PDB file of C-alpha atoms in Angstrom:
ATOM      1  CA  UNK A1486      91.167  80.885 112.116  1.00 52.00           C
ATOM      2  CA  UNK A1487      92.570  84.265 113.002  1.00 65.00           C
ATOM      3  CA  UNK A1488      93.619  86.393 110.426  1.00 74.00           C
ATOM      4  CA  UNK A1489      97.243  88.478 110.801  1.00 81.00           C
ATOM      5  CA  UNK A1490      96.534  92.609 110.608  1.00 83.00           C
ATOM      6  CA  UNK A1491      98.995  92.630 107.460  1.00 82.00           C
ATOM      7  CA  UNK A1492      95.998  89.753 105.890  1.00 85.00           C
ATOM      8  CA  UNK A1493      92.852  91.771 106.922  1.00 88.00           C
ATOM      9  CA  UNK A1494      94.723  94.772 105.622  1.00 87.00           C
ATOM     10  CA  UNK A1495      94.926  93.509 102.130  1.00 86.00           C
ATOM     11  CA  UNK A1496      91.484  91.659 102.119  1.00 90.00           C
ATOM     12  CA  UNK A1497      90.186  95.325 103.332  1.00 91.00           C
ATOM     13  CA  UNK A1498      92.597  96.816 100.545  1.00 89.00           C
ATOM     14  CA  UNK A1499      91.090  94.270  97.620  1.00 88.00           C
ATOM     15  CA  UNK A1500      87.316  94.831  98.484  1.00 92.00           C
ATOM     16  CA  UNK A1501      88.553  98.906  98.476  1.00 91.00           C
ATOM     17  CA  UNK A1502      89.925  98.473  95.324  1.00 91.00           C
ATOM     18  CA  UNK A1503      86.751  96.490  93.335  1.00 91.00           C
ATOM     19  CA  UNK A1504      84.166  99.137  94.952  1.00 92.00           C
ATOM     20  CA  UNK A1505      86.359 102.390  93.797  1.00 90.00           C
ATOM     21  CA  UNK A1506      86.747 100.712  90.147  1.00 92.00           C
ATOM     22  CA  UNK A1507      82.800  99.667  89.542  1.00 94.00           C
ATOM     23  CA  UNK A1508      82.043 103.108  91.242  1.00 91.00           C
ATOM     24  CA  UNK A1509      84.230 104.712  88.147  1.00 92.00           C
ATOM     25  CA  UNK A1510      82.732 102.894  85.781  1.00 94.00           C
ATOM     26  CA  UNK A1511      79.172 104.257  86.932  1.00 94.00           C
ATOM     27  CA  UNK A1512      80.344 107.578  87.322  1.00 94.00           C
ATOM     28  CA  UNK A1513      82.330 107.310  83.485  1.00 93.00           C
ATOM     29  CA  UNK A1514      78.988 106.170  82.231  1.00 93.00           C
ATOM     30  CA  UNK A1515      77.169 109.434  82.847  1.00 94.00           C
ATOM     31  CA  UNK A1516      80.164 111.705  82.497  1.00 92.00           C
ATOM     32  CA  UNK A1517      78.818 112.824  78.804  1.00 90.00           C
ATOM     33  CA  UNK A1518      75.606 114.008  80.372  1.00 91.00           C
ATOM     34  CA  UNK A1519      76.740 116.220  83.507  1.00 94.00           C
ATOM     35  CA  UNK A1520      79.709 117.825  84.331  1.00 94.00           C
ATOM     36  CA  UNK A1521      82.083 116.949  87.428  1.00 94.00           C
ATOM     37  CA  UNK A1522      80.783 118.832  89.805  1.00 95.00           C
ATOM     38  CA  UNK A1523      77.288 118.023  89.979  1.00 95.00           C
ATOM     39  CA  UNK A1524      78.745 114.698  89.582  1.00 95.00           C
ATOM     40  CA  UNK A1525      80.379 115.283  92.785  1.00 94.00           C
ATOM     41  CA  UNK A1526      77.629 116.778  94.737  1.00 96.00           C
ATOM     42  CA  UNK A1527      74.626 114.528  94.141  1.00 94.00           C
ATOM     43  CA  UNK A1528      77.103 110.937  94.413  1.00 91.00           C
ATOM     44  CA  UNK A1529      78.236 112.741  97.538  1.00 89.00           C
ATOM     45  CA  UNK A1530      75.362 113.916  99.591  1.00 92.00           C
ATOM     46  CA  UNK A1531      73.839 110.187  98.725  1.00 92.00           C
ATOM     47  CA  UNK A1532      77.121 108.761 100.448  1.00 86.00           C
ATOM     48  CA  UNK A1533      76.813 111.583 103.064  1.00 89.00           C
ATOM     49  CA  UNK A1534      73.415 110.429 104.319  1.00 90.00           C
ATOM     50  CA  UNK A1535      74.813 106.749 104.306  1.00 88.00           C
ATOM     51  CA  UNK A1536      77.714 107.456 105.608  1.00 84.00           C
ATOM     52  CA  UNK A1537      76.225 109.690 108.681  1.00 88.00           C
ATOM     53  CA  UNK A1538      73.524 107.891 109.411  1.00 88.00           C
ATOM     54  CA  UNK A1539      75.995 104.580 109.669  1.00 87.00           C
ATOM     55  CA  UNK A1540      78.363 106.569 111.778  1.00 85.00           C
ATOM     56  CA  UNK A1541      75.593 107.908 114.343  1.00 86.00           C
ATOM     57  CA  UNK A1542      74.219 104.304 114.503  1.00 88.00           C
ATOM     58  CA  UNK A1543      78.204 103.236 116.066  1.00 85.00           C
ATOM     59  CA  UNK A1544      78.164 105.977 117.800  1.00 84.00           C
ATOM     60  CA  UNK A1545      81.026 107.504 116.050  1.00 79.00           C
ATOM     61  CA  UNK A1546      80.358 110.798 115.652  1.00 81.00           C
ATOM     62  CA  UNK A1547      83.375 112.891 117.052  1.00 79.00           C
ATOM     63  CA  UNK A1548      83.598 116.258 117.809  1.00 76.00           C
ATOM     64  CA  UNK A1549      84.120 118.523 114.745  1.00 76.00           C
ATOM     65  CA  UNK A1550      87.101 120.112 115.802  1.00 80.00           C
ATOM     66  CA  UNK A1551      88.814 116.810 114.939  1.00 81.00           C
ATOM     67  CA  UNK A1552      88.712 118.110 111.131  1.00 82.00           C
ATOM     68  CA  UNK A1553      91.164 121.201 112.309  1.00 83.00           C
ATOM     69  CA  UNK A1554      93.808 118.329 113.100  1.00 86.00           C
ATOM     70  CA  UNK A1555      96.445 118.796 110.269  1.00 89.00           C
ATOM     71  CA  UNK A1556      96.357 115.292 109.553  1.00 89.00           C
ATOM     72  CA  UNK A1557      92.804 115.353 108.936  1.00 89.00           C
ATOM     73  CA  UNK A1558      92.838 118.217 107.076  1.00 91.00           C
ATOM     74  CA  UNK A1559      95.156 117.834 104.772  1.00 93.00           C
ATOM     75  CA  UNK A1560      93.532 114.121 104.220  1.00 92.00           C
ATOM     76  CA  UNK A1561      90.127 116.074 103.360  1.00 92.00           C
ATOM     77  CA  UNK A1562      91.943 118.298 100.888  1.00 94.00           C
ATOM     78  CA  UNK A1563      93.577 115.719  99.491  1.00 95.00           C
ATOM     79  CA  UNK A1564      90.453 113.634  98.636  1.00 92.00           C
ATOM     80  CA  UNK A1565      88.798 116.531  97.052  1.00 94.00           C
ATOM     81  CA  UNK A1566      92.048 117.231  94.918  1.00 95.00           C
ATOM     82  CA  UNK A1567      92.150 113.442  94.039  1.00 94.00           C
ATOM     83  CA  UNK A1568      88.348 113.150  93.167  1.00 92.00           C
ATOM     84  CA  UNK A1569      87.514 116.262  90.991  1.00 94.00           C
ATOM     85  CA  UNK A1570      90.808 115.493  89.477  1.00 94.00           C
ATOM     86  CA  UNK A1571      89.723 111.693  88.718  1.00 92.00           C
ATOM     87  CA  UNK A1572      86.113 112.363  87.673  1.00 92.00           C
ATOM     88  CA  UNK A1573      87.241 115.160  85.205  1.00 92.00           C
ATOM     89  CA  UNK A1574      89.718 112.360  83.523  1.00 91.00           C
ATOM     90  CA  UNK A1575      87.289 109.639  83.934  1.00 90.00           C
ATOM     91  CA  UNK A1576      84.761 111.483  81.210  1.00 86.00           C
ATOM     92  CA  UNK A1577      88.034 112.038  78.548  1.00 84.00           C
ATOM     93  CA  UNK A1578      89.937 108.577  78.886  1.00 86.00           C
ATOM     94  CA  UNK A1579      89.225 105.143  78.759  1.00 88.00           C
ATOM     95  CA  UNK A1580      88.397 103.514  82.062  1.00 89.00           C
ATOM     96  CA  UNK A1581      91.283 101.225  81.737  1.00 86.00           C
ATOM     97  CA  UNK A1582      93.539 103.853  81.063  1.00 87.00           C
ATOM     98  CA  UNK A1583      93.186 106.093  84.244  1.00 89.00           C
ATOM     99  CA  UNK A1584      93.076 103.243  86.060  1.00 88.00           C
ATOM    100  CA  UNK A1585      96.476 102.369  84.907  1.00 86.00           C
ATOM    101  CA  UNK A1586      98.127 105.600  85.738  1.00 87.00           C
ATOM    102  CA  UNK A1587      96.654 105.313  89.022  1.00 86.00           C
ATOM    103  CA  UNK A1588      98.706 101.758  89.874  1.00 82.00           C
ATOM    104  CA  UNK A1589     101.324 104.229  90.569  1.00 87.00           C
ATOM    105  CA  UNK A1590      99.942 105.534  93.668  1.00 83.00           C
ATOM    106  CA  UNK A1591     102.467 103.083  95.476  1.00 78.00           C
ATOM    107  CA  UNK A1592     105.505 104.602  94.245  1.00 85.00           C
ATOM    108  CA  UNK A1593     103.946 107.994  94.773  1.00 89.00           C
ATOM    109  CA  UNK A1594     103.122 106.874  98.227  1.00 84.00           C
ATOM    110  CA  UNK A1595     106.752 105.269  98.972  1.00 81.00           C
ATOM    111  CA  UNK A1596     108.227 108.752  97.179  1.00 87.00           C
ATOM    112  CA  UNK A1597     106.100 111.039  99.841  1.00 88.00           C
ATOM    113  CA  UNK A1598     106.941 108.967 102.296  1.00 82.00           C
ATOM    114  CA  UNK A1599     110.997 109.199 101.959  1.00 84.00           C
ATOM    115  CA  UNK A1600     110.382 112.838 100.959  1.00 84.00           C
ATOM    116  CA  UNK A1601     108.379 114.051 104.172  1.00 82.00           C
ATOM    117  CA  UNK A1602     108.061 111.017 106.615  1.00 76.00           C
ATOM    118  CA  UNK A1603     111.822 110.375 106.442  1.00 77.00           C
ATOM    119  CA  UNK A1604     111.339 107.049 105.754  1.00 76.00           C
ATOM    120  CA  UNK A1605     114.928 105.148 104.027  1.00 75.00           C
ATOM    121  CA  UNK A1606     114.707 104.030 100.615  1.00 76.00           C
ATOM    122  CA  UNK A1607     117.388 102.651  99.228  1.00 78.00           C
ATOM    123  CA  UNK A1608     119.133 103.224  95.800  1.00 79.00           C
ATOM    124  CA  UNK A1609     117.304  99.844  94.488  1.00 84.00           C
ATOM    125  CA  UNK A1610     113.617 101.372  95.015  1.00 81.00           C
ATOM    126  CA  UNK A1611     114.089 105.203  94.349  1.00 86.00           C
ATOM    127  CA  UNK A1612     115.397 103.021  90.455  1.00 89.00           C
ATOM    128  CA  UNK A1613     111.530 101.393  90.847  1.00 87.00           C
ATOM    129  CA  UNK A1614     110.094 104.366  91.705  1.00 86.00           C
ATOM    130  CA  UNK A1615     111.687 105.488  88.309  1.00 90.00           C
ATOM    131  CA  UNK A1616     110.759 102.879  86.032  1.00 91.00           C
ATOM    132  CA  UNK A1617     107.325 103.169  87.882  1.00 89.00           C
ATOM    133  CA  UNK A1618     106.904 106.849  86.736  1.00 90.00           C
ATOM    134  CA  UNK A1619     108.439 105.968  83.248  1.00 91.00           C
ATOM    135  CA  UNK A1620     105.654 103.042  82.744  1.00 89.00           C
ATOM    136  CA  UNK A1621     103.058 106.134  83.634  1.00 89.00           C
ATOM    137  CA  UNK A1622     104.648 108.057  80.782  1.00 87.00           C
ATOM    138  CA  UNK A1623     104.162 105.050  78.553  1.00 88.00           C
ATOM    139  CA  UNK A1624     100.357 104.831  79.445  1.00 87.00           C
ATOM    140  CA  UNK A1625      99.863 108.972  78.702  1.00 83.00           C
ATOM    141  CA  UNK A1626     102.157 108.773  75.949  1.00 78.00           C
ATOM    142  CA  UNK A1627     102.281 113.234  75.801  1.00 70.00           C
ATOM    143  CA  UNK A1628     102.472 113.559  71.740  1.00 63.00           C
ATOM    144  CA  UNK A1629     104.381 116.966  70.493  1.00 57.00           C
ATOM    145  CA  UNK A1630     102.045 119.200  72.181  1.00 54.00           C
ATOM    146  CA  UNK A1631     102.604 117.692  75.501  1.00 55.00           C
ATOM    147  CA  UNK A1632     100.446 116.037  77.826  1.00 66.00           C
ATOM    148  CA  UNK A1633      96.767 116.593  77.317  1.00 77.00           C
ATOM    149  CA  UNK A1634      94.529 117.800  79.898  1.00 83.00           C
ATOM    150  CA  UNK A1635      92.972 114.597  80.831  1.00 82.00           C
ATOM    151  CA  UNK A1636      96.361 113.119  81.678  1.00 83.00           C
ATOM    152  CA  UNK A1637      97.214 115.952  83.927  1.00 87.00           C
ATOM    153  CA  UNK A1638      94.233 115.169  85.776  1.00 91.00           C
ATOM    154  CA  UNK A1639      95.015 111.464  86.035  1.00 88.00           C
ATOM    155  CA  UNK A1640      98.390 112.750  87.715  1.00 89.00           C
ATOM    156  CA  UNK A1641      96.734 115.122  90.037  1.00 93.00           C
ATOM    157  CA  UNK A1642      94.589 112.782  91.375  1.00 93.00           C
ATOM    158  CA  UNK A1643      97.513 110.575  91.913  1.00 93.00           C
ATOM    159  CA  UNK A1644      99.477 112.946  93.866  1.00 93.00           C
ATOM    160  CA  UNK A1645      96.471 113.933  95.859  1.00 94.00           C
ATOM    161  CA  UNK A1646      95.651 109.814  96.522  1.00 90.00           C
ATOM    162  CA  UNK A1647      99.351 109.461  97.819  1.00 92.00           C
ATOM    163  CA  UNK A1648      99.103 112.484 100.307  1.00 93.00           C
ATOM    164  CA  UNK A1649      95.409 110.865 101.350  1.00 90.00           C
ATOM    165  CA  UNK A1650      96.903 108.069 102.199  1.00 86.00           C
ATOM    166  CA  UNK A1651     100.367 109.170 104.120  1.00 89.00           C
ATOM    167  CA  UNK A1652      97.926 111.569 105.766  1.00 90.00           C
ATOM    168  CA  UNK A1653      96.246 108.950 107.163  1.00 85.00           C
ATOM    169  CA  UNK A1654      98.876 107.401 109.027  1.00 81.00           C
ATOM    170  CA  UNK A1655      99.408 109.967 110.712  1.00 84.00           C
ATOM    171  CA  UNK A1656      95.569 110.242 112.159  1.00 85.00           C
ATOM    172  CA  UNK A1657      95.553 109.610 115.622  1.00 82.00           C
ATOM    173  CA  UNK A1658      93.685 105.611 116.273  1.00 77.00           C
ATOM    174  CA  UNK A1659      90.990 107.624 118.501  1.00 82.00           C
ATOM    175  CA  UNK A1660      89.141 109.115 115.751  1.00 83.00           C
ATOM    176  CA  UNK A1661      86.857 106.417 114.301  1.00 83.00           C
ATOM    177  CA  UNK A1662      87.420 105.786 110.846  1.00 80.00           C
ATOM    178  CA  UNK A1663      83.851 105.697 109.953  1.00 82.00           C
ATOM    179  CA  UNK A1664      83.946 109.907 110.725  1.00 86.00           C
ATOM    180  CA  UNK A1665      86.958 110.224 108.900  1.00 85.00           C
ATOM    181  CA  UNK A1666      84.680 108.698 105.676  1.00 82.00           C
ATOM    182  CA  UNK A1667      81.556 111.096 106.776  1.00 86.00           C
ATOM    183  CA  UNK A1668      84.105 114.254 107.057  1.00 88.00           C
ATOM    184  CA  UNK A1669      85.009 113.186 103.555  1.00 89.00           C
ATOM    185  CA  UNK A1670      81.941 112.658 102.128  1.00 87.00           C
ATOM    186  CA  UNK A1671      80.534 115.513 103.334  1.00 91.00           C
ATOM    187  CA  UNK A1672      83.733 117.646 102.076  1.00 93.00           C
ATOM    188  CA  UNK A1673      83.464 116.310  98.592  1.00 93.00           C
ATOM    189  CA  UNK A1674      79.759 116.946  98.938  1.00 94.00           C
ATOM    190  CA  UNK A1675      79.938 120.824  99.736  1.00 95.00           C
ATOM    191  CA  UNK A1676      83.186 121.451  97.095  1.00 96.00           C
ATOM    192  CA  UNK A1677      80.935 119.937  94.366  1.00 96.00           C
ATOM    193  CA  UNK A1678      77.950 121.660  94.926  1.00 96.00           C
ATOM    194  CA  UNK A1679      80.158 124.932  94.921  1.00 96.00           C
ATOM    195  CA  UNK A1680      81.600 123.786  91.099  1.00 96.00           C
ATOM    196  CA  UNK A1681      78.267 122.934  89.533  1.00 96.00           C
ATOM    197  CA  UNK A1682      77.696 126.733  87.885  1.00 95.00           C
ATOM    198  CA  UNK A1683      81.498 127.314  87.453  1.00 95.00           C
ATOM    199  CA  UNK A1684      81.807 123.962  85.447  1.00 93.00           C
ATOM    200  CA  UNK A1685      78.585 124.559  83.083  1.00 91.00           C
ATOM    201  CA  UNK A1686      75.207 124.549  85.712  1.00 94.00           C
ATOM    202  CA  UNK A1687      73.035 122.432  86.602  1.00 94.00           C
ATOM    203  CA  UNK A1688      71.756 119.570  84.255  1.00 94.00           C
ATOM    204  CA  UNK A1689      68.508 117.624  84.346  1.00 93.00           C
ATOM    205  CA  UNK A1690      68.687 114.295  85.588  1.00 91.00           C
ATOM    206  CA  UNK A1691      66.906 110.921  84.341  1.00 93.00           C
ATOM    207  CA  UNK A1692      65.810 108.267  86.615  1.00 94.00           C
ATOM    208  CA  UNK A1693      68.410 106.047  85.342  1.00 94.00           C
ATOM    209  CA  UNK A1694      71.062 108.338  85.861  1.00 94.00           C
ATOM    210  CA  UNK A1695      70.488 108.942  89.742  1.00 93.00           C
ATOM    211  CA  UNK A1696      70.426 104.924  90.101  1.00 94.00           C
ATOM    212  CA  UNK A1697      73.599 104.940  88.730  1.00 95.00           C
ATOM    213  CA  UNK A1698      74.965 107.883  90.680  1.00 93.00           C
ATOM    214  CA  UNK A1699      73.062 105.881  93.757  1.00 93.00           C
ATOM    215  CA  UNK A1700      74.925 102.969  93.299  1.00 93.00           C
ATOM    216  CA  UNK A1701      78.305 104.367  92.853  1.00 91.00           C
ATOM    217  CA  UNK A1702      77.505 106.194  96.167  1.00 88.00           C
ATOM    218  CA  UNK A1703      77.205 103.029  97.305  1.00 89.00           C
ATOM    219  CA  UNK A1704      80.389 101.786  96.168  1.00 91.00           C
ATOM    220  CA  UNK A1705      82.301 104.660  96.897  1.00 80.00           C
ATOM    221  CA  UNK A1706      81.166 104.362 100.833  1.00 81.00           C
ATOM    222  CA  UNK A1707      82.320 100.681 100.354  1.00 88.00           C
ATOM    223  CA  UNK A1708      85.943 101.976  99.210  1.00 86.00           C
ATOM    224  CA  UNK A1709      86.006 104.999 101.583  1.00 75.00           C
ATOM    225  CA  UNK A1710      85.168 102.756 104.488  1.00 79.00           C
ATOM    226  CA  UNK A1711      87.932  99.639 103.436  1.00 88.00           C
ATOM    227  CA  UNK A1712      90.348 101.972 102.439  1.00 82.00           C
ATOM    228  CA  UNK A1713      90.925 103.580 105.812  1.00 77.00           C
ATOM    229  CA  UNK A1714      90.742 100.370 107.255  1.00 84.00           C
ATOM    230  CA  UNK A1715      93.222  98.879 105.134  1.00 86.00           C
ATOM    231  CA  UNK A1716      95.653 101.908 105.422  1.00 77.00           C
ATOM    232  CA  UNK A1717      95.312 102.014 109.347  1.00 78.00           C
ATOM    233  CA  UNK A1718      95.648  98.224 109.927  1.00 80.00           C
ATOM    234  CA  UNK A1719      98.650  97.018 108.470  1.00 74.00           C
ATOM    235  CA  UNK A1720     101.735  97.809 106.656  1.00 76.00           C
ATOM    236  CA  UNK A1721     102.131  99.410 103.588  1.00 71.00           C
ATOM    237  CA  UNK A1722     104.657  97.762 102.254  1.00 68.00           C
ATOM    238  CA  UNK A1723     102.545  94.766 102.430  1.00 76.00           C
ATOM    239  CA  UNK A1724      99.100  96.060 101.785  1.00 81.00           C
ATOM    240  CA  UNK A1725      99.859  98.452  98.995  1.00 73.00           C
ATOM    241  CA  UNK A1726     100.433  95.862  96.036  1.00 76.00           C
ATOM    242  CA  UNK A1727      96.586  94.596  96.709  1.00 84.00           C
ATOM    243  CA  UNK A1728      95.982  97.989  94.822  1.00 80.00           C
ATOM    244  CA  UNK A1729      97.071  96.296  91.644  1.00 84.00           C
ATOM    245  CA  UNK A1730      93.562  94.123  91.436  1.00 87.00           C
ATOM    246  CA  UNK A1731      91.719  96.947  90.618  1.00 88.00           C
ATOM    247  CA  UNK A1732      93.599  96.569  87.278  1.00 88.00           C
ATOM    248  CA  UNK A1733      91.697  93.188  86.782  1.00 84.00           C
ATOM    249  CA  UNK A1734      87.898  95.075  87.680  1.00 86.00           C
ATOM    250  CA  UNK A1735      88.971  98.041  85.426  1.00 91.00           C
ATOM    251  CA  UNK A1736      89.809  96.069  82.171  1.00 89.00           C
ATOM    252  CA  UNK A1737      87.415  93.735  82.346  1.00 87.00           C
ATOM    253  CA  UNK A1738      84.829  96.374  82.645  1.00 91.00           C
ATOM    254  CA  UNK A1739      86.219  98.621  80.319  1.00 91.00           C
ATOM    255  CA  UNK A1740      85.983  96.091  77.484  1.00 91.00           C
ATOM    256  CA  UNK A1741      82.537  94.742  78.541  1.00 90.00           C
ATOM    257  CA  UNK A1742      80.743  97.864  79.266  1.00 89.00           C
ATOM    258  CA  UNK A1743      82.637 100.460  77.143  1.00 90.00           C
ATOM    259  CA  UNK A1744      84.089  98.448  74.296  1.00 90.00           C
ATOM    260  CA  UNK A1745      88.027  99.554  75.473  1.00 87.00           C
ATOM    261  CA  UNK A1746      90.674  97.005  74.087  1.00 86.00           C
ATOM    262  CA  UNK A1747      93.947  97.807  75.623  1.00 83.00           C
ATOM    263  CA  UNK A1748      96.924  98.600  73.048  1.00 84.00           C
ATOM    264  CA  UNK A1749     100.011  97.404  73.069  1.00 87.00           C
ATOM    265  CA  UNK A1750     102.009 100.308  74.516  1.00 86.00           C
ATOM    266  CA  UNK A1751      99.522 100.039  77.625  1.00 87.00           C
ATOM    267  CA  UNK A1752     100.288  96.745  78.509  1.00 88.00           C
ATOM    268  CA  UNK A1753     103.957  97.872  78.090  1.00 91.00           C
ATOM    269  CA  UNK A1754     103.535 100.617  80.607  1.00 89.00           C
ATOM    270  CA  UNK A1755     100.993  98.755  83.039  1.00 88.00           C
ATOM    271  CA  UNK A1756     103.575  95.691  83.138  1.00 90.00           C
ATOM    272  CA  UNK A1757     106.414  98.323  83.802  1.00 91.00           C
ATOM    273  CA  UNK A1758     104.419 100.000  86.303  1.00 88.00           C
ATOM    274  CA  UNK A1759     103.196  96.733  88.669  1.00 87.00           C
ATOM    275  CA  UNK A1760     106.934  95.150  88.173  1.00 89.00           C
ATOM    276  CA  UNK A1761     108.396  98.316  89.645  1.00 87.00           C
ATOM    277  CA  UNK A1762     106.329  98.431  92.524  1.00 81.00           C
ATOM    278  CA  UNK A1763     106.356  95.013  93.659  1.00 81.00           C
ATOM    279  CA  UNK A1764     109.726  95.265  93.473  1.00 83.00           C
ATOM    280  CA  UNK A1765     109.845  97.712  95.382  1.00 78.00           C
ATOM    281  CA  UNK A1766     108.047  96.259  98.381  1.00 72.00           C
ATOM    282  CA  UNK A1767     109.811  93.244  98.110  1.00 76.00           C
ATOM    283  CA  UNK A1768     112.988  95.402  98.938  1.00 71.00           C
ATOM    284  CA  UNK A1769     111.145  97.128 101.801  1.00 66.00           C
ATOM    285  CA  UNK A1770     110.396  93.802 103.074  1.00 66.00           C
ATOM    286  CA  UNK A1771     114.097  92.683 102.992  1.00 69.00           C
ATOM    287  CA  UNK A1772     114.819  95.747 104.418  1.00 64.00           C
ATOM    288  CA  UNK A1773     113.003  95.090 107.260  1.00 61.00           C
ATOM    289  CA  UNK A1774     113.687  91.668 107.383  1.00 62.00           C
ATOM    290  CA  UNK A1775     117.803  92.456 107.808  1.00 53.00           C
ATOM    291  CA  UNK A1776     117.465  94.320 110.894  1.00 52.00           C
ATOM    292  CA  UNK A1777     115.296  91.379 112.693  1.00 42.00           C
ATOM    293  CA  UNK A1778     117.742  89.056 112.083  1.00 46.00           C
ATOM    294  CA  UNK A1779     120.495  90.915 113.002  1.00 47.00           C
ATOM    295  CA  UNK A1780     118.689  90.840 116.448  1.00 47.00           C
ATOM    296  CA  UNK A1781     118.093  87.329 116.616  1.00 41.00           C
ATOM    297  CA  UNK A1782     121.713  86.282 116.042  1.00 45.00           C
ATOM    298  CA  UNK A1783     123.514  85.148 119.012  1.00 41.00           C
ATOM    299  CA  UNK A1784     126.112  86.984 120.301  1.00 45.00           C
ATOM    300  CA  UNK A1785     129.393  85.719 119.957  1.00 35.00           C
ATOM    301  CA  UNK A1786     131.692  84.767 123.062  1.00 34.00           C
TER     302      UNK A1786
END
């Protein structure tokens, strides 16, 4: 049986979503013994040979002055903002937590996309959008001295997820999207070496560490790969919500490898935040449902 592009699109976004989560988890559990760039770097040029040698076997390589496209660009920037930015909370909050905040990356995605694709949102999902955002306050809950700095990061790498992703709409079909995950990899790669020293130098590495970092290299080729997939197949509005399993990978993990045991004011916000954004696709799907049937009505006499 066939499969629609809006059903591949979420299977793609749900097999995205559990190979991002376990590849936090690896990366959370050697956060206390290297800092995030060297992190970056030696998770990244693993995935960089992977994701290269992959890419040359398809015959996919394109010509580098595809990365000078703006789209592209600003989707490479855009993952390195969202990854420094998600490693560097990943080693200061619990797994479950960031994970959390990130389930708003739909609303931030539907906001951008009103904002600067001139999409229409109605009054009914900018009021999601707003709830969504208040849930995310819940989560970070910013004590009298604000919000601490692992929060801010958890934020940052949601704004930089959301202009990933609208970025990547806007990527012309022709460029493979196995490049687009090598360009990115190798991006990443090249930013992290740069922030080893600045961040603290070099650390020594045990064996078990660099399987770890392996494996979520692994992983993270896994989610680069679905994700663009996902994003380029279908439609957002349908595909988006699939984010919201990660949720499932990140608690059960959390509590079985790390010992976290969600609190009461987190389920508050992470209920807040998934009810706002399904409801907010449901409205972009009624939205576009009104228009079709005003189409197929028959014309009176």
């Amino acid at each position: 049986m066939s499969l629609t592009a809006n059903t591949r699109g979420a299977l793609f976004m749900v097999v995205a979503m559990a190979g991002f989560t376990c590849n936090d988890a690896l990366v959370k559990s050697v956060t206390h013994s290297m800092n995030a760039g060297q992190i970056l770097f030696i998770r990244g040029l693993m995935t960089s040979v992977l994701v290269l040698g992959i890419a040359a076997w398809m015959g996919a390589i394109c010509s580098w002055r595809v990365l000078v496209q703006p789209a592209v660009l600003l989707r490479l920037v855009a993952e390195i903002v969202a990854s420094l930015a998600y490693v560097s909370a990943l080693g200061a909050m619990p797994l479950a937590n960031t994970s959390a905040i990130l389930q708003s990356l739909p609303l931030a995605v539907t906001l951008g996309a009103a904002l600067f694709l001139g999409e229409t949102v109605g009054w009914r999902r900018w009021a999601a959008i707003l709830a969504g955002f208040v849930g995310v306050l819940i989560v970070i809950r910013p004590g009298p001295e604000g919000f601490s700095l692992a929060a801010i990061y958890v934020v940052a790498s949601v704004v930089g997820a959301a202009a990933r992703d609208l970025s990547t709409r806007r990527i012309s079909s022709d460029v493979p999207s196995i490049f687009i995950s090598a360009a990115t990899a190798i991006a990443i790669t090249l930013v992290g070496g740069a922030l080893v020293v600045p961040l603290g130098g070099w650390q020594p590495m045990t064996l078990e560490t660099f399987a770890r970092l392996a494996g979520a290299s692994v992983l993270l080729l896994v989610g680069y790969q679905t994700i663009v997939n996902a994003m380029r197949i279908g439609e957002i509005s349908f595909i988006a919500p699939f984010r919201y399993t990660s949720l499932i990978w990140a608690m059960t993990i959390g509590f079985l490898a790390f010992g976290e045991v969600p609190d009461f004011w987190m389920a508050v916000g992470v209920a807040i935040i998934v009810a706002s954004g399904l409801y907010a696709f449901s409205r972009e799907n009624i939205r576009k449902q009104v228009p079709l049937a005003q189409q197929s009505k028959p014309e009176s006499p």
